[in-house]
Short mmCIF file of C-alpha atoms in Angstrom, two decimals:
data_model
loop_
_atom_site.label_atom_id
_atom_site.label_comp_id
_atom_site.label_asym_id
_atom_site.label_seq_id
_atom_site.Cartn_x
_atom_site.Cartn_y
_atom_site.Cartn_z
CA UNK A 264 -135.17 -20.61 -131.96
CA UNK A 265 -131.75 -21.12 -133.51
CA UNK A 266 -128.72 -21.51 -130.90
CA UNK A 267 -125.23 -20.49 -132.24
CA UNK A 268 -123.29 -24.19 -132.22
CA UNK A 269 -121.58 -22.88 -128.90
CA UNK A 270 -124.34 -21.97 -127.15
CA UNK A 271 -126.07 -25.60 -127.60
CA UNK A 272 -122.62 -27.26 -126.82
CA UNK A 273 -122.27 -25.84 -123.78
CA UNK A 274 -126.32 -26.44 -123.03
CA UNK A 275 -125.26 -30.34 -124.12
CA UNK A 276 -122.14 -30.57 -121.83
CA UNK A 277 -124.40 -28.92 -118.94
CA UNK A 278 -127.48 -31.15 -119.02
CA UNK A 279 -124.80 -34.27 -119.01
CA UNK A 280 -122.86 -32.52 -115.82
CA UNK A 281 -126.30 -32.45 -114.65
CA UNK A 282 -127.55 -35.51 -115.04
CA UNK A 283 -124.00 -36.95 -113.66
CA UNK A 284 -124.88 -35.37 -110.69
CA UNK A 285 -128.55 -36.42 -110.46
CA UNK A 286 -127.69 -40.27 -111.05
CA UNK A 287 -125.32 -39.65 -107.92
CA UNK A 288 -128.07 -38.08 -105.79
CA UNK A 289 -130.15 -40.97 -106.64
CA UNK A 290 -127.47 -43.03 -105.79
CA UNK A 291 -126.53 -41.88 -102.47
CA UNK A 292 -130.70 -41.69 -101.50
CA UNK A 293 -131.09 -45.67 -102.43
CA UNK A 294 -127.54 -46.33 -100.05
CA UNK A 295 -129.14 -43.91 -97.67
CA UNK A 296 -132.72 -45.50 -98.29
CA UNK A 297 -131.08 -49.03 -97.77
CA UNK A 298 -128.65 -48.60 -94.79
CA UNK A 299 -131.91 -46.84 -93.13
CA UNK A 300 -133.55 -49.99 -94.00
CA UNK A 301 -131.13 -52.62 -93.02
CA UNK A 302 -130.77 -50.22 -89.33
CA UNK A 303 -134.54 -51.07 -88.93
CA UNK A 304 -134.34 -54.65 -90.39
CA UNK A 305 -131.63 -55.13 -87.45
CA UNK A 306 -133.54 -53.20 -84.68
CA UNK A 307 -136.43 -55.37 -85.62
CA UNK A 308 -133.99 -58.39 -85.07
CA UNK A 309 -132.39 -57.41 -81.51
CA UNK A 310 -135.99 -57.01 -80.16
CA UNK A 311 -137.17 -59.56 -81.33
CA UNK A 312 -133.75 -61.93 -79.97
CA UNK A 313 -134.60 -59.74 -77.02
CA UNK A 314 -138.04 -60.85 -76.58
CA UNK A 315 -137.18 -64.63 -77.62
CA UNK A 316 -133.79 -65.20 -76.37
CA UNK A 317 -134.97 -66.18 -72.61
CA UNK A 318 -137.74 -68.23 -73.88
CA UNK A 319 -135.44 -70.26 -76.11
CA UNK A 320 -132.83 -70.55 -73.87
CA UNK A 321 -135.45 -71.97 -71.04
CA UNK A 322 -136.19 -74.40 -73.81
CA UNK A 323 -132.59 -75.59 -74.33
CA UNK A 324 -131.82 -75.99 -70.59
CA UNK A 325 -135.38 -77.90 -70.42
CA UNK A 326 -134.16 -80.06 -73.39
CA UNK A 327 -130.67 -80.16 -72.62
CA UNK A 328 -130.57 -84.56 -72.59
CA UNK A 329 -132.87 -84.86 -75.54
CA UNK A 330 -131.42 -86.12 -78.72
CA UNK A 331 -129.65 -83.32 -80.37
CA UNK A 332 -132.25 -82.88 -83.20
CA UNK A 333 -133.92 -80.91 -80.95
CA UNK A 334 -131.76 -78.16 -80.05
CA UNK A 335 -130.84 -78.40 -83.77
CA UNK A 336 -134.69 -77.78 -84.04
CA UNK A 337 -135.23 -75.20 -81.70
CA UNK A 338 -132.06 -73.20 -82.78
CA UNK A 339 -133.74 -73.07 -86.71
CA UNK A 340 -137.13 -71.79 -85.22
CA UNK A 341 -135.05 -69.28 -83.76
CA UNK A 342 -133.34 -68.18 -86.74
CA UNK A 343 -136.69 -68.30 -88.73
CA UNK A 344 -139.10 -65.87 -86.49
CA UNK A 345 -135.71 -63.67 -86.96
CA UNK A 346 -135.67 -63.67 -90.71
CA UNK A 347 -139.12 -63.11 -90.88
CA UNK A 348 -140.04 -60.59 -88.55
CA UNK A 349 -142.34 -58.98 -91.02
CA UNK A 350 -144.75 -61.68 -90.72
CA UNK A 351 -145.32 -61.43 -86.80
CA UNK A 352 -145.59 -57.57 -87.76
CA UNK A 353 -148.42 -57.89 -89.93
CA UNK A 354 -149.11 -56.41 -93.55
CA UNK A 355 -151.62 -53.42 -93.63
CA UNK A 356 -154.65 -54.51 -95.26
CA UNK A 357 -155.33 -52.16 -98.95
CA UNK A 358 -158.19 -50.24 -99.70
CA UNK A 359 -158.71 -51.76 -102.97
CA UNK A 360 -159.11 -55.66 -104.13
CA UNK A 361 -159.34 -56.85 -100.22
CA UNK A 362 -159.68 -60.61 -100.32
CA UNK A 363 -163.02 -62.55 -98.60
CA UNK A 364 -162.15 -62.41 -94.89
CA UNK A 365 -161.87 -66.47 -94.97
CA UNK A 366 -159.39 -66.44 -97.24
CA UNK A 367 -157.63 -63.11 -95.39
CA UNK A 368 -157.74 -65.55 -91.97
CA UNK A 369 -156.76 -68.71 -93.92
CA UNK A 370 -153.19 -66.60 -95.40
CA UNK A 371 -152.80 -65.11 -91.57
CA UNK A 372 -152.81 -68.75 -90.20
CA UNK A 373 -150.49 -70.60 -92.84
CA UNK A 374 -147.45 -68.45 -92.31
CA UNK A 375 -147.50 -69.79 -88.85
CA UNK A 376 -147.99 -73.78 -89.11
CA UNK A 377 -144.49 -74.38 -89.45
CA UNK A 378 -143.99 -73.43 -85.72
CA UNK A 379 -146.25 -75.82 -84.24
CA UNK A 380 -145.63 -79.10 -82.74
CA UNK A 381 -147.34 -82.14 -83.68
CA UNK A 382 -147.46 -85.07 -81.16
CA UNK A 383 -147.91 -87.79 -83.49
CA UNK A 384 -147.71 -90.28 -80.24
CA UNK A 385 -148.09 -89.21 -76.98
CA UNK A 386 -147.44 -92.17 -73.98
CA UNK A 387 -146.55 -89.87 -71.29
CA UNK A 388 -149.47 -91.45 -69.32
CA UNK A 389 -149.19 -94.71 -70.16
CA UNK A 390 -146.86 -96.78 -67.36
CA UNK A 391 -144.91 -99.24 -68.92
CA UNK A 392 -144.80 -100.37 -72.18
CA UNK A 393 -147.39 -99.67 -74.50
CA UNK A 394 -150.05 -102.21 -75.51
CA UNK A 395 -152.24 -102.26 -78.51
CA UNK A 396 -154.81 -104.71 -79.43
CA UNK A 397 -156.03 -102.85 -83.10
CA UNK A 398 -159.80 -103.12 -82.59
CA UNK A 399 -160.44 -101.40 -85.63
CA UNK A 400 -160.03 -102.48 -89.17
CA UNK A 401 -156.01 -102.74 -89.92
CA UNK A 402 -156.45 -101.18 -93.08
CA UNK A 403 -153.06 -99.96 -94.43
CA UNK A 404 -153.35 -96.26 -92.90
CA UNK A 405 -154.35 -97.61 -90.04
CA UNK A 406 -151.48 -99.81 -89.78
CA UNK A 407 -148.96 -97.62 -91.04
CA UNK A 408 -150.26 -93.99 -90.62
CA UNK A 409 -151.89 -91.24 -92.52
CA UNK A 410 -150.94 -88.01 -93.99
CA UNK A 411 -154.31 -85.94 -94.06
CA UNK A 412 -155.51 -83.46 -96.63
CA UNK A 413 -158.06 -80.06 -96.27
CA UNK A 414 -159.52 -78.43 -99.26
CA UNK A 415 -158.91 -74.60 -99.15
CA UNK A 416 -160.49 -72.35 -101.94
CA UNK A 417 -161.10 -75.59 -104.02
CA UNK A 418 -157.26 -76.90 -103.45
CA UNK A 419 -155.96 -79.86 -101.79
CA UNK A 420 -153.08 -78.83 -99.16
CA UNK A 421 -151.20 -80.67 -96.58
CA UNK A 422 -148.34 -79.89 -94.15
CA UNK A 423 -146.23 -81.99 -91.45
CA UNK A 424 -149.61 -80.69 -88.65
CA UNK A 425 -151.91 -83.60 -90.77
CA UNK A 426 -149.56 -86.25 -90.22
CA UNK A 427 -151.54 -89.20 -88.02
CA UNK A 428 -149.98 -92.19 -86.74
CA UNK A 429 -150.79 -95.38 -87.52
CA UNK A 430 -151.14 -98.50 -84.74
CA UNK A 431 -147.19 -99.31 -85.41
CA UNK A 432 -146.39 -95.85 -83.92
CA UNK A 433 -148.56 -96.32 -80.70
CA UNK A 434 -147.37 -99.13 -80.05
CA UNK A 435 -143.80 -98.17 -80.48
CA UNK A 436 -141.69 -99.34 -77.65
CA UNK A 437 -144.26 -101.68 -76.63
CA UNK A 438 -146.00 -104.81 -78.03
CA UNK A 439 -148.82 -104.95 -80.81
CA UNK A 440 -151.22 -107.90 -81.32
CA UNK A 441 -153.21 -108.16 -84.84
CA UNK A 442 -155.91 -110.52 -85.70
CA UNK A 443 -154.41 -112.63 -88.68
CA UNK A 444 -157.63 -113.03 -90.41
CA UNK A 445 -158.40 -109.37 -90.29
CA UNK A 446 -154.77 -108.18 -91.45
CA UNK A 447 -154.93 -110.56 -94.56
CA UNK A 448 -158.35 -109.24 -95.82
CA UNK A 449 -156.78 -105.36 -95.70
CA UNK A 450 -155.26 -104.54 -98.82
CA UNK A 451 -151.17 -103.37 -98.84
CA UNK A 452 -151.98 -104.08 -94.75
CA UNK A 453 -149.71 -107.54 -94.51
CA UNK A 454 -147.05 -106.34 -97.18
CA UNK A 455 -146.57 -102.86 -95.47
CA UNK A 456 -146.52 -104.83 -91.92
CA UNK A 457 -143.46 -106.97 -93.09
CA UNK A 458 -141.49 -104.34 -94.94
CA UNK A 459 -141.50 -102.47 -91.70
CA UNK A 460 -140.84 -105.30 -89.65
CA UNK A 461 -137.68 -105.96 -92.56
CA UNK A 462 -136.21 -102.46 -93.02
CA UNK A 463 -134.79 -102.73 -89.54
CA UNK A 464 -137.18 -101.73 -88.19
CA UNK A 465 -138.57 -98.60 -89.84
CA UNK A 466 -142.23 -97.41 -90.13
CA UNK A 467 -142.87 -95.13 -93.13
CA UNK A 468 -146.01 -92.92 -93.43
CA UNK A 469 -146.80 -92.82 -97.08
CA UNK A 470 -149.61 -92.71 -99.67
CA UNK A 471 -150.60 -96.58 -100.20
CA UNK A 472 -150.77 -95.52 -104.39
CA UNK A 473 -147.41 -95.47 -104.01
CA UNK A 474 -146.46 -98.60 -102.80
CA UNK A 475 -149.25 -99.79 -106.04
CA UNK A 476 -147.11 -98.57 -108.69
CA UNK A 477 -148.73 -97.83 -111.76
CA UNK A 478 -151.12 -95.30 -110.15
CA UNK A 479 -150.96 -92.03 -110.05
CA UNK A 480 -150.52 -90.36 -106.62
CA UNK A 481 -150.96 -86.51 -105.53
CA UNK A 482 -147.81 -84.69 -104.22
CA UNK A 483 -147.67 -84.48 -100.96
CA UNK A 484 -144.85 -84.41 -98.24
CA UNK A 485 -142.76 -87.28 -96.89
CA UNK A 486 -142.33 -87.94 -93.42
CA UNK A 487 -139.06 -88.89 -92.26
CA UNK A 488 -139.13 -93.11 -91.29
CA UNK A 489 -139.61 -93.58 -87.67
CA UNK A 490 -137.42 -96.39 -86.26
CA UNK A 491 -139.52 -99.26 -84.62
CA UNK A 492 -138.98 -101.39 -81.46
CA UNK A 493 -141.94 -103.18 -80.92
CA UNK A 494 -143.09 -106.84 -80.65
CA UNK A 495 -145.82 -107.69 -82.79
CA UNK A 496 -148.17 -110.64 -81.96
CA UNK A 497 -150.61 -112.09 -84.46
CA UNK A 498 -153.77 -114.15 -83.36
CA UNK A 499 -155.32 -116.72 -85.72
CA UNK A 500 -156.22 -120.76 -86.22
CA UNK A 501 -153.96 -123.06 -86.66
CA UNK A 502 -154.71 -123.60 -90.45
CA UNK A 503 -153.90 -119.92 -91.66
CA UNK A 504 -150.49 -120.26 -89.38
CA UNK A 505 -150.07 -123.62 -91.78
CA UNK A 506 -150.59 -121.94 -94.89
CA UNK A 507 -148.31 -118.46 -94.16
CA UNK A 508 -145.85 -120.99 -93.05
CA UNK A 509 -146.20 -123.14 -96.10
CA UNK A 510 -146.55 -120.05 -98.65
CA UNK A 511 -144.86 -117.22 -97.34
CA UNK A 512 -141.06 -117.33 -96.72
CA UNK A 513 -140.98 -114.17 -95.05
CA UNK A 514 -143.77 -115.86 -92.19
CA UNK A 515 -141.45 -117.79 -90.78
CA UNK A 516 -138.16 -115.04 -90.64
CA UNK A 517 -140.34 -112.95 -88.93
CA UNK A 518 -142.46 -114.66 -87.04
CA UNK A 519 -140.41 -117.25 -85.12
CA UNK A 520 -142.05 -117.81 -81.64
CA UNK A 521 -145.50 -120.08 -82.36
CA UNK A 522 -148.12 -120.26 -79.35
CA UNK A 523 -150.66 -123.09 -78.94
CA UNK A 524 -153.56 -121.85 -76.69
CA UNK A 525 -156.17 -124.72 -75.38
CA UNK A 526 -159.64 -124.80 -75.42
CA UNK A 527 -160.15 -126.77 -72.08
CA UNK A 528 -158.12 -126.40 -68.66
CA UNK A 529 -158.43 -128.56 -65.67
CA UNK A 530 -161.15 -127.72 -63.30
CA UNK A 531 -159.82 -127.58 -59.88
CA UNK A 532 -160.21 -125.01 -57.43
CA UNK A 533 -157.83 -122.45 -58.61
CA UNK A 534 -159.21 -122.47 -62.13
CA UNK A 535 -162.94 -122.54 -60.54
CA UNK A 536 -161.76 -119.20 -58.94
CA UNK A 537 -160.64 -117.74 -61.90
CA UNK A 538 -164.11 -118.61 -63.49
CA UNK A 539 -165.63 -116.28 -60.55
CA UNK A 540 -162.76 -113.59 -61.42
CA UNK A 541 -164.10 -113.46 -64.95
CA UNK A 542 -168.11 -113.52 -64.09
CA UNK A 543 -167.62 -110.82 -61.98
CA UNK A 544 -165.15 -108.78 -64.17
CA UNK A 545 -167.85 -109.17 -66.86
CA UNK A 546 -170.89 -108.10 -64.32
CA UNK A 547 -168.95 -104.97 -63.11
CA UNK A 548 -167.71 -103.82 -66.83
CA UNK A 549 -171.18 -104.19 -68.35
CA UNK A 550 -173.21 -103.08 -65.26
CA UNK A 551 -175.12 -106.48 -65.13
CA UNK A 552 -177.30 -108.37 -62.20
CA UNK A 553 -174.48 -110.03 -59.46
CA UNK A 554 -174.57 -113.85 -59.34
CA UNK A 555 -175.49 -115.69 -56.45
CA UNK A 556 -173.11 -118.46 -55.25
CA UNK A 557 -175.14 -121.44 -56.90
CA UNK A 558 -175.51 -119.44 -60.26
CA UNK A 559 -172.16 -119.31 -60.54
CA UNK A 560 -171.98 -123.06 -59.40
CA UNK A 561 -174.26 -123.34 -62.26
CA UNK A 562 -172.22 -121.63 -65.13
CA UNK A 563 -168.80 -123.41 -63.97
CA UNK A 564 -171.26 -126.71 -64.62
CA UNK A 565 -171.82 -125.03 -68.37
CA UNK A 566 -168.24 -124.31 -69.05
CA UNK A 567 -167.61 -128.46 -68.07
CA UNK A 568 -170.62 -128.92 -70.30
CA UNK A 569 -168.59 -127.33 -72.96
CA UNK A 570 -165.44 -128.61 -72.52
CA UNK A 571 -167.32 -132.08 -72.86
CA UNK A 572 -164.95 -133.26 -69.85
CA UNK A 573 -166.08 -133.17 -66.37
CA UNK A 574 -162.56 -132.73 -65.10
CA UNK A 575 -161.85 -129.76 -67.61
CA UNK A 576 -163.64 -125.99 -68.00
CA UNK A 577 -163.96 -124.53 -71.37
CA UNK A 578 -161.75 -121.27 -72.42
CA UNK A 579 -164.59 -120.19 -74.82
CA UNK A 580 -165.14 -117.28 -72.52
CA UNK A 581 -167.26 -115.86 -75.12
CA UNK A 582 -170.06 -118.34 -75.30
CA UNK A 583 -169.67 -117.95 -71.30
CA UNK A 584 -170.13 -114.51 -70.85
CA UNK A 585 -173.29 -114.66 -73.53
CA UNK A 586 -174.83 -117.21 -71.11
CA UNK A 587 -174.16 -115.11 -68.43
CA UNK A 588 -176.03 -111.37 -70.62
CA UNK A 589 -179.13 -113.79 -71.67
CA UNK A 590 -179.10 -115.01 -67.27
CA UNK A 591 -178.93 -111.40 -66.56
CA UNK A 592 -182.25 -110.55 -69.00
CA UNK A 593 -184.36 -113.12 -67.20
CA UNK A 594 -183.39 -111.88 -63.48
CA UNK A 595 -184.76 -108.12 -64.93
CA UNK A 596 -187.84 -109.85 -66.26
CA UNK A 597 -188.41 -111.50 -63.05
CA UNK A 598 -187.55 -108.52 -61.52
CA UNK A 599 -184.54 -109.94 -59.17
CA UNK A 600 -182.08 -108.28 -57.99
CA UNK A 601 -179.33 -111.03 -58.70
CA UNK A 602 -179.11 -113.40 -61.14
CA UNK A 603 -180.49 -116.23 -59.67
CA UNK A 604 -179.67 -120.41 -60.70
CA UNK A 605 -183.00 -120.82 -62.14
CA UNK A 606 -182.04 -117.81 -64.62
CA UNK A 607 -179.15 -119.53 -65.64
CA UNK A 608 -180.79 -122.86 -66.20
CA UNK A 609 -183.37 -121.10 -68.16
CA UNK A 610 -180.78 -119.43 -70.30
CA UNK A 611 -178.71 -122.72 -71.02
CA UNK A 612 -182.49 -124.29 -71.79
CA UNK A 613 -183.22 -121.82 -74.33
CA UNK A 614 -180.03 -121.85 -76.00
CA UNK A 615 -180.80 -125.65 -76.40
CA UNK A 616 -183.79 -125.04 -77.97
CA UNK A 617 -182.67 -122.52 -80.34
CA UNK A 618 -180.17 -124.99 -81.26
CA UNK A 619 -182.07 -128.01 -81.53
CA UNK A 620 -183.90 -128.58 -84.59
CA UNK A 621 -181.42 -131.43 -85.99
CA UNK A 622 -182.14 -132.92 -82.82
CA UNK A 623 -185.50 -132.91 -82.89
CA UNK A 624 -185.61 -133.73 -86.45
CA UNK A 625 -183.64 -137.51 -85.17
CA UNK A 626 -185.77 -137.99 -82.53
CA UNK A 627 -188.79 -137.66 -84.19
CA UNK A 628 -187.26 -139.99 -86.91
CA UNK A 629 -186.37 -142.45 -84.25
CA UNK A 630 -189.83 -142.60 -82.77
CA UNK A 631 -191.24 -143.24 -86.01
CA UNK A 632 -188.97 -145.90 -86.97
CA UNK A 633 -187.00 -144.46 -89.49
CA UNK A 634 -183.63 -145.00 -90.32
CA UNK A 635 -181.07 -142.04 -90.08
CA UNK A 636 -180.20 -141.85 -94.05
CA UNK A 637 -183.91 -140.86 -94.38
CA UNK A 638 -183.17 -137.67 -92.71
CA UNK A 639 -183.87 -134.67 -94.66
CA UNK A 640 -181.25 -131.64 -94.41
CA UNK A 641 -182.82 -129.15 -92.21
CA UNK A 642 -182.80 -125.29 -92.30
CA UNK A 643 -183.86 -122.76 -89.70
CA UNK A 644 -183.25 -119.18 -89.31
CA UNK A 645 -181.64 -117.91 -86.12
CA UNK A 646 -183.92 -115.26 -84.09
#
């Protein structure tokens, strides 16, 4: 249908008035749709302050003479759960494409991580200072701490909850004592050690690829360095003391305080009582037969025997306290109820025996009439 030129000019101008008018509508309903929003957005936030506001303020007061990273801390979890309200309100689920319920519980728990604590040390039990004797391995994690990982879905992922200490952190405030020999065989353990004990004092948890160089490491987080104040003992021989001395020019800057320990001490009667203290200390911790008085007459003889001194006891309290497992198998055999002298005159007999075969090899030489360079090398396999 043909329109005079009028007629579709003033159909033109109209649909334009029109449409002016509908872009304002549309504007208005988005300010009206997003003042409505931002009125529910801060609702949301004064309940929530509401609900949280006496429990962070109990946790101020309770923290009030901590360092002030903490209220810093606990201020910015505040402000968080407030600018992300929506999470603690939860998301309706859809109808369509709903994810296994693994992974559904797996998204529901990360949003939540960053508000919990983790303790990395905890020595609110312990009285006094803290000491560790590392019993296990000092590998470098060990050592220096860890920073886990958990496969999700087939990815790695990590976050601040993995992060483990290490035996530097435990013993934090407190002393730490190392076998040498053990630290040396670790690999990156007596490097890391040093650069802690250099960087005044700071432990850093890292990956050890990264202290390798040249290898290629996984992203991961960093951990803020911990400042140390700890004492840190190392026990070893005298020749590896020698050689880090001799070799190592950090050894000797960090290590300044050197401790000679004896093998022998003089037997009197207070030293004869501390031989008791230890035979019953051992007989009580490993739930052995109790000594009578000459038995432990007996083993004080031993530790003399030892010491190769009459007037001096041996400090190899490990060969003593063997003597004193192998007594404590005879008395059950004979079915005593103590561990009697006899049982630990057998024990030291049988240890002889065991130990004798170069002996016997020279006496029997002797009897025969031969000379001592006619002795053949002799080999026998401990039972």
């Amino acid at each position: 249908m043909n329109l005079p030129d009028e007629v579709r000019a003033e159909v033109q101008r109209r649909r334009e008035e029109l449409n002016t008018e509908l872009r304002s509508t549309l504007r208005q309903v988005q300010d009206i749709e997003r003042q409505g929003a931002e009125a529910v957005t801060n609702l949301n936030r004064e309940i929530a302050l509401y609900a949280i506001g006496n429990l962070v303020a109990e946790l101020k007061e309770k923290y009030a003479g901590a360092p002030p990273e903490v209220p810093e801390y606990i201020d910015a979890v505040q402000n968080d759960i407030l600018e992300n309200i929506q999470v603690f309100l939860g998301v309706p689920e859809q109808e369509q494409g709903v994810p296994p319920p693994q992974f559904q519980a797996f998204m529901r728990e990360i949003p939540f991580r960053k508000y919990e604590v983790n303790v990395v040390v905890d020595n609110a039990t312990v009285k006094g200072a803290p000491v560790v004797f590392e019993q296990n391995p000092p590998t470098y994690q060990n050592l220096l701490g860890k920073i886990e990982k958990e496969v999700q879905f087939g990815i790695f992922t990590t976050d601040f909850t993995m992060i483990r200490p290490g035996s530097l952190h435990k013993a934090n405030g407190g002393y730490l004592v190392l076998d040498i020999e053990d630290i040396l065989r670790a690999p990156l353990s007596w490097d890391g050690l040093k650069t802690a004990l250099k960087t005044g004092g700071e432990a850093v948890i890292e990956e050890p690829g990264e202290r390798m160089g040249g290898f290629i490491t996984a992203k991961t987080i960093k951990p803020e360095a911990i400042p140390l104040d700890i004492k840190v003992s190392l026990i070893g021989t005298p020749m590896l003391y020698h050689l880090l001395y001799q070799y190592d020019p950090d050894f000797k800057e960090l290590f300044k305080v050197k401790a000679d320990f004896d093998t022998v001490m003089e037997r009197n009667d207070e030293n004869a009582n501390k031989y008791a203290d230890f035979i019953c200390n051992l007989v009580r911790e490993e739930n052995l037969r109790h000594l009578e008085r000459e038995a432990i007459a007996r083993v004080i003889e031993y530790g003399s025997r030892l010491a190769a001194d009459k007037e001096k006891l041996s400090t190899q309290f490990s060969a003593v306290a063997d003597l004193i497992r192998e007594a404590n198998f005879y008395a059950v055999s004979d079915g005593s109820d103590r561990i009697e002298r006899k049982h630990v005159t057998k024990a030291i007999e049988e240890k002889i025996y065991r130990s004798n075969l170069i002996q016997q090899k020279i006496e029997e030489y002797i009897r025969r009439g031969g000379s001592s360079s006619s002795i053949p090398r002799a080999r026998r396999s401990a039972r």
